[in-house]
XYZ file of C-alpha atoms in Angstrom:
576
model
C -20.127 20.386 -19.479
C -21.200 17.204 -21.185
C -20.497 15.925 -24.877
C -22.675 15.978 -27.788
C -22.658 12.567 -28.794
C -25.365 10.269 -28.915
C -23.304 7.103 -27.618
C -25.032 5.586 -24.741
C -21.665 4.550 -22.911
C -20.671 8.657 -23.098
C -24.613 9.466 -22.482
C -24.461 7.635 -19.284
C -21.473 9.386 -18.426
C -22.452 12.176 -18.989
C -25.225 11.678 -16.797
C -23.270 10.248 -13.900
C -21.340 13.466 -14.303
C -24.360 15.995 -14.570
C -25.718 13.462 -11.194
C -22.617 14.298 -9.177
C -22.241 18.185 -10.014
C -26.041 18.292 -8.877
C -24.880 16.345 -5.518
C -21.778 18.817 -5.252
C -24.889 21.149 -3.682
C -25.874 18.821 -1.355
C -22.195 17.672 0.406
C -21.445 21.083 0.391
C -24.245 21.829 2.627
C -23.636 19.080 5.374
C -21.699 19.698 8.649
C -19.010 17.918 9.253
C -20.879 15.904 12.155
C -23.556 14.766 9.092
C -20.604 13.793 6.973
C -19.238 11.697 9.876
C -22.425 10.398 10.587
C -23.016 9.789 6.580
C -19.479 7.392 6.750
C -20.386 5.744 9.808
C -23.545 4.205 7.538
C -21.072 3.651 4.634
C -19.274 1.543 7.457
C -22.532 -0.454 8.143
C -23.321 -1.467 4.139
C -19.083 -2.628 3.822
C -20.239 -4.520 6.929
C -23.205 -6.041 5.266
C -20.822 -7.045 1.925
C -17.840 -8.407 3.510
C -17.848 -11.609 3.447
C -19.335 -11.239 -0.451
C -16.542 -9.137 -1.195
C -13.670 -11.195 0.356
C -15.154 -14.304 -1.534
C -15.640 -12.622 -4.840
C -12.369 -11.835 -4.807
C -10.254 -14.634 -3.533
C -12.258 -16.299 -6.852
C -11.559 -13.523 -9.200
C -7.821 -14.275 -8.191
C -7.985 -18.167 -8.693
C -8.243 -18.978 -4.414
C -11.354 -21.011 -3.880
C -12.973 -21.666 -0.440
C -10.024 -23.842 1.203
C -7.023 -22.209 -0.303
C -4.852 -20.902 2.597
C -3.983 -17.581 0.772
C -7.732 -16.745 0.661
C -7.687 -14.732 3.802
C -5.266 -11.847 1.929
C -8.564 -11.183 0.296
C -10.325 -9.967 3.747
C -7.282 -7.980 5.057
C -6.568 -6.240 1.882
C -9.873 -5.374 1.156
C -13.745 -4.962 3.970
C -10.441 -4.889 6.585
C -8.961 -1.920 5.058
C -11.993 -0.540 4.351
C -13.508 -0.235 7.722
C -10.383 0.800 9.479
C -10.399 3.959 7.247
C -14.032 4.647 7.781
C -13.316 4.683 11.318
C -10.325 6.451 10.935
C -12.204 9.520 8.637
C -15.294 10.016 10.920
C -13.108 10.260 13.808
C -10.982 12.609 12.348
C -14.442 14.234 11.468
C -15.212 14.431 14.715
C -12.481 16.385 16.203
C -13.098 18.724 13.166
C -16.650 19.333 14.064
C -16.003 19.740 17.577
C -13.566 22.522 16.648
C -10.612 20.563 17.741
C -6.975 19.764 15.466
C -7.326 15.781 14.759
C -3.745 15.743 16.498
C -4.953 17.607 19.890
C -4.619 14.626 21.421
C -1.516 13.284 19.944
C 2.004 14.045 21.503
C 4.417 14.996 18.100
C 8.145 13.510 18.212
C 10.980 14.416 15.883
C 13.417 12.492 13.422
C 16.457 13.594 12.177
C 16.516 16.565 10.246
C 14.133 18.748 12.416
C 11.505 16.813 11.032
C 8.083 16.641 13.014
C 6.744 13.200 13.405
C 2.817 12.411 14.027
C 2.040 9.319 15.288
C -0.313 7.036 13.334
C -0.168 3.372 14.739
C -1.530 1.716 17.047
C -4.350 4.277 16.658
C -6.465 2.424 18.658
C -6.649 -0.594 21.658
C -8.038 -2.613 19.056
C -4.774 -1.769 17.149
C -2.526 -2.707 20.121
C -4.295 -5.787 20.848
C -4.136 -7.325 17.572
C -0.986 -5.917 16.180
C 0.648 -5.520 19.586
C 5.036 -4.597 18.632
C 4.346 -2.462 15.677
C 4.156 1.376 15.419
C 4.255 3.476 12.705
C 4.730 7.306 12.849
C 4.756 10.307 9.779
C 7.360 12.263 9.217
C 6.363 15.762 7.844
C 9.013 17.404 5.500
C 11.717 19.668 6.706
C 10.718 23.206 8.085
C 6.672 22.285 8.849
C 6.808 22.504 12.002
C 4.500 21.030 14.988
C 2.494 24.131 15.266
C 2.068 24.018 11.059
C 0.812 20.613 11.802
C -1.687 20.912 14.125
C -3.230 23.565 12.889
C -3.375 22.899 9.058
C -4.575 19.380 9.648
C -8.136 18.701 8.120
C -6.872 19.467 4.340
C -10.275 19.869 2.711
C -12.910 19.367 5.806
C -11.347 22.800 6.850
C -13.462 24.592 4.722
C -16.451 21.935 3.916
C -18.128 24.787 1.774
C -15.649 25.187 -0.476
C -16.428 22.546 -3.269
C -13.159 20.685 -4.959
C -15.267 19.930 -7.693
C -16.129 16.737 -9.389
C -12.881 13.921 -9.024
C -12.384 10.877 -10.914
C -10.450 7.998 -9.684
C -9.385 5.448 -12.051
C -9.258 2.298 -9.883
C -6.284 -0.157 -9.395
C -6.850 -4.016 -10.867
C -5.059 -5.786 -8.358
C -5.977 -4.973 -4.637
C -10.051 -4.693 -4.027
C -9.443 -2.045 -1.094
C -7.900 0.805 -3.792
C -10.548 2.090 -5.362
C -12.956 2.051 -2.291
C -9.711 4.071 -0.478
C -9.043 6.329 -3.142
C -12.855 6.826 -3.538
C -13.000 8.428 -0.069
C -9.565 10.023 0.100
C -11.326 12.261 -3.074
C -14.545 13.021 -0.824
C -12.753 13.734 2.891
C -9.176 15.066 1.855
C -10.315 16.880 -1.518
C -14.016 17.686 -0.815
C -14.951 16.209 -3.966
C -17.505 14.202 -4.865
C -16.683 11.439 -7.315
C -16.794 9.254 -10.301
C -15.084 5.581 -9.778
C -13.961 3.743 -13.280
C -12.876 0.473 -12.440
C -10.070 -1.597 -14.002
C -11.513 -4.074 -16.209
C -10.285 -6.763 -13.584
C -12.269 -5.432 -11.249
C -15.636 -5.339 -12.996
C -17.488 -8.425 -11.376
C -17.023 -6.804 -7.797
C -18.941 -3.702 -9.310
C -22.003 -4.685 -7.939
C -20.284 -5.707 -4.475
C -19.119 -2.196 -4.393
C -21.995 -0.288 -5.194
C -23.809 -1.678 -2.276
C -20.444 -1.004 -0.197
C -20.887 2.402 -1.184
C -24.876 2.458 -1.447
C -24.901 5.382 1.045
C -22.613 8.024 -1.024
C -24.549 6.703 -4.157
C -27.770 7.401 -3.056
C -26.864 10.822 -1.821
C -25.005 11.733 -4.898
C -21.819 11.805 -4.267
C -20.154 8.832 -5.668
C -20.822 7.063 -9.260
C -19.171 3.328 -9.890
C -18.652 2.779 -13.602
C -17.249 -0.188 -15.825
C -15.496 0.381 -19.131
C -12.667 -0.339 -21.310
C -9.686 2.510 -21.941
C -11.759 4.373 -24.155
C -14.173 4.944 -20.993
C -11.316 5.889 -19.257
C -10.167 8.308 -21.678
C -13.688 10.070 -22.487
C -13.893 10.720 -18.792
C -10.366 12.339 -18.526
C -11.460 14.602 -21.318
C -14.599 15.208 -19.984
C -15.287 19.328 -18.764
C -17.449 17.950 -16.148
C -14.237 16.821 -14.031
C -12.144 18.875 -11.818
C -9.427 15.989 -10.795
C -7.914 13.304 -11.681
C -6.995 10.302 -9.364
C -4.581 7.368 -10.866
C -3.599 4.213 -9.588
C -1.684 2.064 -12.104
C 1.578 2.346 -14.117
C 3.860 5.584 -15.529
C 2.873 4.302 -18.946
C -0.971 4.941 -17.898
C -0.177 7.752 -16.419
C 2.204 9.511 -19.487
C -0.427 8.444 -21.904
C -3.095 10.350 -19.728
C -1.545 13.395 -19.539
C 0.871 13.747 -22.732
C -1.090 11.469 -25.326
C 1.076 8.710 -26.813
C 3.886 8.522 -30.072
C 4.778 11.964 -31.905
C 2.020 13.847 -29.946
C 3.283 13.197 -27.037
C 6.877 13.839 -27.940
C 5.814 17.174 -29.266
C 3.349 18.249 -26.295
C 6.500 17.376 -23.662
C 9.058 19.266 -25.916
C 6.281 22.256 -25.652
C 4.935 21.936 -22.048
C 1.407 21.616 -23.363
C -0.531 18.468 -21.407
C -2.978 16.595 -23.396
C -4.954 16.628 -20.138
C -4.211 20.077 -18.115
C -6.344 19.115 -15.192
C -4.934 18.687 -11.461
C -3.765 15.095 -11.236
C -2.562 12.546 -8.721
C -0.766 9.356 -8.740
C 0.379 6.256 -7.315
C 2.572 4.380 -9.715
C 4.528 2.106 -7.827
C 8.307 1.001 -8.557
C 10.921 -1.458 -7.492
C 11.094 -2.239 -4.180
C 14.575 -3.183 -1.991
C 14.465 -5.338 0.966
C 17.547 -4.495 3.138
C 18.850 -6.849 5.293
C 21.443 -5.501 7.373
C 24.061 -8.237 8.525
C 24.232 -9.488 12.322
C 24.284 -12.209 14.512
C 21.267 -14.679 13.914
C 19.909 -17.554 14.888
C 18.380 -20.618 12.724
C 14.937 -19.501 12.915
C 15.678 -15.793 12.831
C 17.145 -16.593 9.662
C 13.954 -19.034 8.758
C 11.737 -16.539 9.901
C 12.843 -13.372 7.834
C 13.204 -15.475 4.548
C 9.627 -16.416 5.115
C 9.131 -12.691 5.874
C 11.133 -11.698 2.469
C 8.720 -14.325 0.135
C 5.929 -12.991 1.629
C 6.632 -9.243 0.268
C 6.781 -10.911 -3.373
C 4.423 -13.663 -2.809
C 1.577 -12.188 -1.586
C -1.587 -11.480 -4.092
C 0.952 -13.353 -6.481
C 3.242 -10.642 -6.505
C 0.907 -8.090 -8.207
C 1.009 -5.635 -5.749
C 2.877 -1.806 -6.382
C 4.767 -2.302 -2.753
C 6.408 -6.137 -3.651
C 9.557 -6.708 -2.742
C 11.676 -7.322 -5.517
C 14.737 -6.849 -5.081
C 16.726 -8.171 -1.771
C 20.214 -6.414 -0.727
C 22.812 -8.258 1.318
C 25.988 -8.095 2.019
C 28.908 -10.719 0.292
C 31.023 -9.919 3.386
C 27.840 -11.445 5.886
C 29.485 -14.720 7.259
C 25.483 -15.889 7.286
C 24.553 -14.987 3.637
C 24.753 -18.669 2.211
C 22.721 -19.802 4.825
C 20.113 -16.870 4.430
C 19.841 -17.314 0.732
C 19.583 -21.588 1.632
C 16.499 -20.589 4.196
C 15.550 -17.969 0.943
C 15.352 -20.811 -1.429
C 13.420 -23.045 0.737
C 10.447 -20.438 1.605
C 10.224 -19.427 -1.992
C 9.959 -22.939 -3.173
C 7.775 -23.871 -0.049
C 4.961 -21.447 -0.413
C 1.740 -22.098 -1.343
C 1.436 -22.802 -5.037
C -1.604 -20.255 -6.412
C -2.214 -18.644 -9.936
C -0.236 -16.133 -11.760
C -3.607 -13.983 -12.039
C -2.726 -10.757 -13.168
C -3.030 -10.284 -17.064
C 0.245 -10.965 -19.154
C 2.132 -11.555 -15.809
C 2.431 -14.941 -16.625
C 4.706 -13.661 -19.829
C 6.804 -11.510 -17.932
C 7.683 -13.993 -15.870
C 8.932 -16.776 -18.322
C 10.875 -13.490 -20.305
C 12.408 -13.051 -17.144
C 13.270 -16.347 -16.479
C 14.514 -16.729 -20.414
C 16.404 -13.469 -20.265
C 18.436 -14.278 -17.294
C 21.429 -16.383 -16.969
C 20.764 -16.874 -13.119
C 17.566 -17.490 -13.187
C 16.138 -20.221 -10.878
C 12.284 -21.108 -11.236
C 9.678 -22.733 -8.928
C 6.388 -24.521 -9.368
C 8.004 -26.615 -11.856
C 5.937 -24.509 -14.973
C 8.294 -21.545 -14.268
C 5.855 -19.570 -11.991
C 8.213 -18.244 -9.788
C 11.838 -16.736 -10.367
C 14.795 -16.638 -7.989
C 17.693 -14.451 -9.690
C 20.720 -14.696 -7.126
C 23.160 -11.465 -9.541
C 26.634 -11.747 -9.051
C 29.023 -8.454 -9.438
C 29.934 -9.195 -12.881
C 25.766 -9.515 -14.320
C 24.073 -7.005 -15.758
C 21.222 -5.919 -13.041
C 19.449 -3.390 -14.737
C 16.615 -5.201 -15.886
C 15.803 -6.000 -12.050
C 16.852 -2.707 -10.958
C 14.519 -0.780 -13.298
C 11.726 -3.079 -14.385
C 8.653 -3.450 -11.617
C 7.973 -6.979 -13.265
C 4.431 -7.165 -11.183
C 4.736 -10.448 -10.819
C 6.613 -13.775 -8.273
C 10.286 -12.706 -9.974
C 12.174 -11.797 -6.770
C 16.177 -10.865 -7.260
C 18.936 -10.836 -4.833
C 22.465 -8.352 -4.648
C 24.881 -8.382 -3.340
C 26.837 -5.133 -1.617
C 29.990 -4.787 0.031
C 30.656 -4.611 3.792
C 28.959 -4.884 6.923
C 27.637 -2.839 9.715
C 26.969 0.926 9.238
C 29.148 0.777 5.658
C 26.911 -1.910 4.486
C 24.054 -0.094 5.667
C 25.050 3.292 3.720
C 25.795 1.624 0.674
C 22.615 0.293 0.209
C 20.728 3.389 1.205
C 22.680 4.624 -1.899
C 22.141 1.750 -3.954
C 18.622 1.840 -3.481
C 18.107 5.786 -4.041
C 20.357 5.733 -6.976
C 19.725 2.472 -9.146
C 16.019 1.609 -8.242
C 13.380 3.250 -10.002
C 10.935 4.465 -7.952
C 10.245 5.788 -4.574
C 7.309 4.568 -3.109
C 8.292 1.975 -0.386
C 11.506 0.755 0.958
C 11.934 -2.712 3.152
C 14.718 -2.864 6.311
C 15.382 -6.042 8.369
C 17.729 -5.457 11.102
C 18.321 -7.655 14.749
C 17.953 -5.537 17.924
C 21.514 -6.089 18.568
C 22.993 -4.740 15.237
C 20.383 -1.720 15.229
C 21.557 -0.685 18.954
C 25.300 -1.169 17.897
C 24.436 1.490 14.863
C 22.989 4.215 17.166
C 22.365 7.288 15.948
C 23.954 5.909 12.413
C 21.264 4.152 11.708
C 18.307 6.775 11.930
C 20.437 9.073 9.677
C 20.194 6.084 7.538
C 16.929 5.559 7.325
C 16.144 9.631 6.606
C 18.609 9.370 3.862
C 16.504 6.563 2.147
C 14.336 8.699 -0.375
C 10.852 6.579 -0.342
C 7.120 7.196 1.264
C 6.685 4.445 2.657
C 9.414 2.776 5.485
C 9.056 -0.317 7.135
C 11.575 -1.652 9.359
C 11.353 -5.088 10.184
C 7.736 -5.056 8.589
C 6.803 -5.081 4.971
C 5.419 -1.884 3.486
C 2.180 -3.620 3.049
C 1.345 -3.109 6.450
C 2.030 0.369 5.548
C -0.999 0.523 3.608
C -3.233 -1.151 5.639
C -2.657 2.289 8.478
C -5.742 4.465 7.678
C -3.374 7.423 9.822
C -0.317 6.539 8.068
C 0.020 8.283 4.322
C 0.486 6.170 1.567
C 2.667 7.543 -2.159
C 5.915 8.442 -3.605
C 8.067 10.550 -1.456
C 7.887 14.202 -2.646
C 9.513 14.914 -5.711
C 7.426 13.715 -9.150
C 6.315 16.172 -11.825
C 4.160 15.830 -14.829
C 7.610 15.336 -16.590
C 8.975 12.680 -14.561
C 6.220 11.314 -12.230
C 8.202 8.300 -10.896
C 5.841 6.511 -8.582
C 3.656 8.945 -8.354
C 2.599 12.557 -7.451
C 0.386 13.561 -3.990
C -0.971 10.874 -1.031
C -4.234 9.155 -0.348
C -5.303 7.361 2.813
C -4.049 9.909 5.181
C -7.074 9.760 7.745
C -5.696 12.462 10.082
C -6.103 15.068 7.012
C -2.042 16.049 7.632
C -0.535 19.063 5.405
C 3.222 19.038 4.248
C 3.819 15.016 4.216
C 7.360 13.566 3.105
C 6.785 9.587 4.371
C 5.383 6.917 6.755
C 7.881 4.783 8.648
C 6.536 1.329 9.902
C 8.757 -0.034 12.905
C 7.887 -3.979 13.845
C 9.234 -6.596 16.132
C 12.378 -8.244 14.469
C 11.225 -11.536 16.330
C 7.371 -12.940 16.611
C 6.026 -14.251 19.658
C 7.079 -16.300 21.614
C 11.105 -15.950 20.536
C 10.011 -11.979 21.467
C 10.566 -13.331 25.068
C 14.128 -13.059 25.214
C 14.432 -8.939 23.869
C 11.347 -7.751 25.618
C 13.706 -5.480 27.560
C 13.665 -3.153 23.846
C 10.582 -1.561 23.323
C 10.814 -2.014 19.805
C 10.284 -5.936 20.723
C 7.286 -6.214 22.604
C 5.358 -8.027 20.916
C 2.714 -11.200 22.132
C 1.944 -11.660 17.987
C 3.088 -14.878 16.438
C 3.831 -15.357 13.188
C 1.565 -12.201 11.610
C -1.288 -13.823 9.540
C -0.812 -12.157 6.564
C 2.701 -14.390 6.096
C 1.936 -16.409 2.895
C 3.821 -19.242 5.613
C 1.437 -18.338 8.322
C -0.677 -22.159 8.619
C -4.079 -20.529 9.895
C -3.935 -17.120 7.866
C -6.733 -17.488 6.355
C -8.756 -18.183 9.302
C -6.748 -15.192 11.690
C -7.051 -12.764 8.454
C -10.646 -13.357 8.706
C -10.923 -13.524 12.299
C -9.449 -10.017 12.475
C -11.408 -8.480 9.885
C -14.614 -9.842 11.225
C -13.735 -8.496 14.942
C -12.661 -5.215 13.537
C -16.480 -5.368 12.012
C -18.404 -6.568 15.110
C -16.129 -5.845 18.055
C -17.108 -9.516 19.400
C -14.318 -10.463 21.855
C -15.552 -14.163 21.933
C -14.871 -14.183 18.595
C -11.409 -12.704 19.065
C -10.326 -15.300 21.565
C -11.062 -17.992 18.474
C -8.973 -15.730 16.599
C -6.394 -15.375 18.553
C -6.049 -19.428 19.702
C -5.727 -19.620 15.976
C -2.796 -17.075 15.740
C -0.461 -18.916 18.421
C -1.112 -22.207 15.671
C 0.584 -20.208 12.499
């Protein structure tokens, strides 16, 4: 299974490899109490690095100590972490007790027959903190509750049965990824498993080796560095079984086709450069509805902070940005939305463009388009308002991975409105992997029925409804890819989930559901469920004042469970 040449960089790869198919023995052989136990130390060394890791990474992203966006570097990384950890050796648990991880759980439905699992609030902690949101997954039409229950576990029903040797190549732009995807491979695919990192990634290496010191020591998990040609020896390698990609289609094509004539010819003949069993998440371009109704000043203030904060945040180089808001050009508020719009985008906190050769996407963009408005006064951020008669496709089908943020306008207004831009957003967006609603509890009610149809007919994995689908990927229950659908030939945003932490069969999406209005303007609609909510302004808002300081505070009592600590954290919320 390994190579025969005498280059170190493949030498040591091939002895990571030879390392982990030797471990293979060993995770085979624990119980699925030991491999609970075995994540609940992993959970103690992410403890130990936190801090380390949060810091290391707000500086690899240009955010030093006081910068008020550092504290997107805790929640999106130790916070996400640690919730999954929990998540998995629960879920282990159950298994080892002989018990479904959703014998406790009361199923619902959606429309469609579908069965829905509920994966948020998962815990009190979860209530406490995030009190208003709830987020459920929908399982494809036909599976049906008994299906669910009893095929949850995926590979930890059968902890035996070795999946082999995976390989995840790592994401550059959110720390958490490659950590997630690292143990999705282990619990879901009962593989053990070889992380390359993206070259942006490389000075938290160390940081996550000690993360991960437990899995290391025991085997199951190597942490590598490289360039693409690393990358590439260790797709080719024999000693893999799986493949695990987070990144872009281009990546992804060039993995398994090969690149120029080759890969022309190997499509034409249905013959994959790289054969092997792969998954993907690929992102895409993602629409922010906003469905017209009645609102007031600050709901209007408050959502177009909510709408910069889906492009803003991490500097816009995330998979799951908004980038491309639909309204309506018959909404008798639209030119004030788009005034409170301009202001929050301007407004924000000024950071770097960090991501490599996002700063020349964005001044193309802002050259190539004949709307364009830019920020920051060096261009950093672009504002494209697209009338009827401009060409949108650039917007539409480019995920610019970067602060370019574009608005459209659609015809009518209640549930015609809302139908159009379910089509719009199925038909001219590429991709599929997350979809952004904001709707007032007023307008949703007068919808009914009409608007859950909606929301089923919008063809994406990830749903959030007056949330951004960044929360979605902070849920260690909820599922997190492309909604069913991409092949080797046309992958799209991807192919297969990760996170997942209830081990579900037969997934089609997660659907987020938050509080239209924070704390305390909740008051006044408490009487919907859907709006209960004692959270302020959330702190991961790139508007929220103390962010930094609640992002932290959250993450740290999500580490300790110190409820002194909490109360600091939570004084510190109501100030956002």
């Amino acid at each position: 299974m390994s190579s025969t040449s005498s280059d170190p960089v493949t030498v040591a790869l091939d002895d990571d490899i030879a390392a982990l198919r030797a471990g293979l023995t060993s995770w085979s052989h624990l119980t699925l109490g030991q491999r609970a136990r075995l994540l609940e130390r992993v959970r103690v060394s992410v403890v130990a690095c936190a801090q380390e890791w949060a810091e290391q990474a707000a500086l690899m992203k240009g955010l030093d100590d006081r910068h008020p966006l550092r504290g997107e570097e805790w929640l999106s990384g130790p916070y996400a972490v640690i919730v999954a950890l929990d998540a998995y050796a629960r879920t282990l648990a159950e298994l080892s007790a002989g018990r479904s991880p959703l014998g406790a759980l009361t199923l619902g439905t959606a429309p469609g027959g579908r069965v829905t699992v509920p994966a948020f609030p998962a815990t009190p902690a979860d209530a406490l903190l995030l009190s208003g949101f709830t987020a459920e997954v929908w399982l494809r039409p036909g599976v049906t509750a008994q299906d669910a229950r009893t095929t949850a576990g995926l590979g930890q029903r059968h902890p035996s049965d070795s999946g082999g040797v995976g390989l995840v190549l790592g994401a550059g732009n959110v720390t958490a990824i490659p950590v997630l995807d690292v143990l999705y491979e282990l619990v879901a695919g009962n593989r053990v498993a070889i992380l390359k990192l993206n070259p942006t990634m490389d000075t938290l290496a160390p940081t996550f080796r000690r993360a991960l010191a437990p899995l290391i020591a025991a085997g199951f998990v190597r942490v590598v560095t490289g360039d693409g040609t690393v990358g590439a020896a260790l797709t080719g390698h024999a000693g893999i079984d799986h493949v695990h990609i987070t990144g872009s289609q281009a990546t992804f094509d060039a993995i398994v086709w090969g690149i120029g004539d080759e890969a022309s010819r190997r499509r034409r003949d249905d013959d994959p450069a790289m054969p092997k069993p792969i998954t993907a998440e690929l992102g895409g371009v993602s629409p922010v509805i906003v469905v017209p109704g009645e609102w007031t000043t600050a709901d209007l203030r408050f959502q177009a902070e909510h709408v910069v904060t889906m492009r803003l945040q991490n500097a816009g180089h995330n998979c799951i940005a908004g980038q491309v808001v639909v309204i309506s050009r018959d909404w008798a508020q639209r030119g004030a939305f788009l005034s409170e719009l301009r202001s929050a985008y301007l407004g924000a906190p000024q950071r770097p463009t960090w991501y490599p050769h996002a700063p020349e996407r964005v001044a193309r963009a802002a050259a190539d388009s004949p709307v364009a408005e830019t920020y920051d006064g060096g261009g950093e951020r672009v504002l494209m308002v697209i009338d009827a008669e401009s060409d949108a496709s650039a917007l539409e089908t480019t995920e610019y991975f970067a602060p370019i943020l574009g608005v459209i306008n659609l015809p009518g207004t209640g549930q015609q409105f809302l139908d159009n831009a379910v089509a719009y957003a199925n038909e001219r967006l590429t991709g599929t992997l997350g979809a952004n609603l904001l709707i007032d509890p007023a307008t949703r009610t007068g919808l009914g029925s009409g608007f859950d149809e909606a929301i089923a007919a919008l063809r994406y994995g990830a749903i959030a409804i007056n949330a951004w689908t960044g929360f979605n990927f902070l849920l260690a229950n909820g599922t997190w890819g492309a909604y069913p659908g991409g092949t080797l030939e046309d992958v799209g945003s991807g192919i297969g989930i990760v996170h997942n932490a209830l081990l579900l069969d037969g997934v089609e999406r997660t659907v987020v559901q938050g509080p239209f209005r924070p704390f305390p303007r909740s008051v006044g609609t408490m009487t919907d469920p859907a709006e209960r909510t004692v959270l302020p302004k959330p702190p991961w808002f790139v508007t929220a004042r103390t962010g930094a300081e609640v992002s932290e505070g959250f993450t740290r009592y999500q580490m300790t469970g110190n409820v002194a600590g909490l109360a600091r954290t939570l004084a510190l919320a109501l100030r956002a």
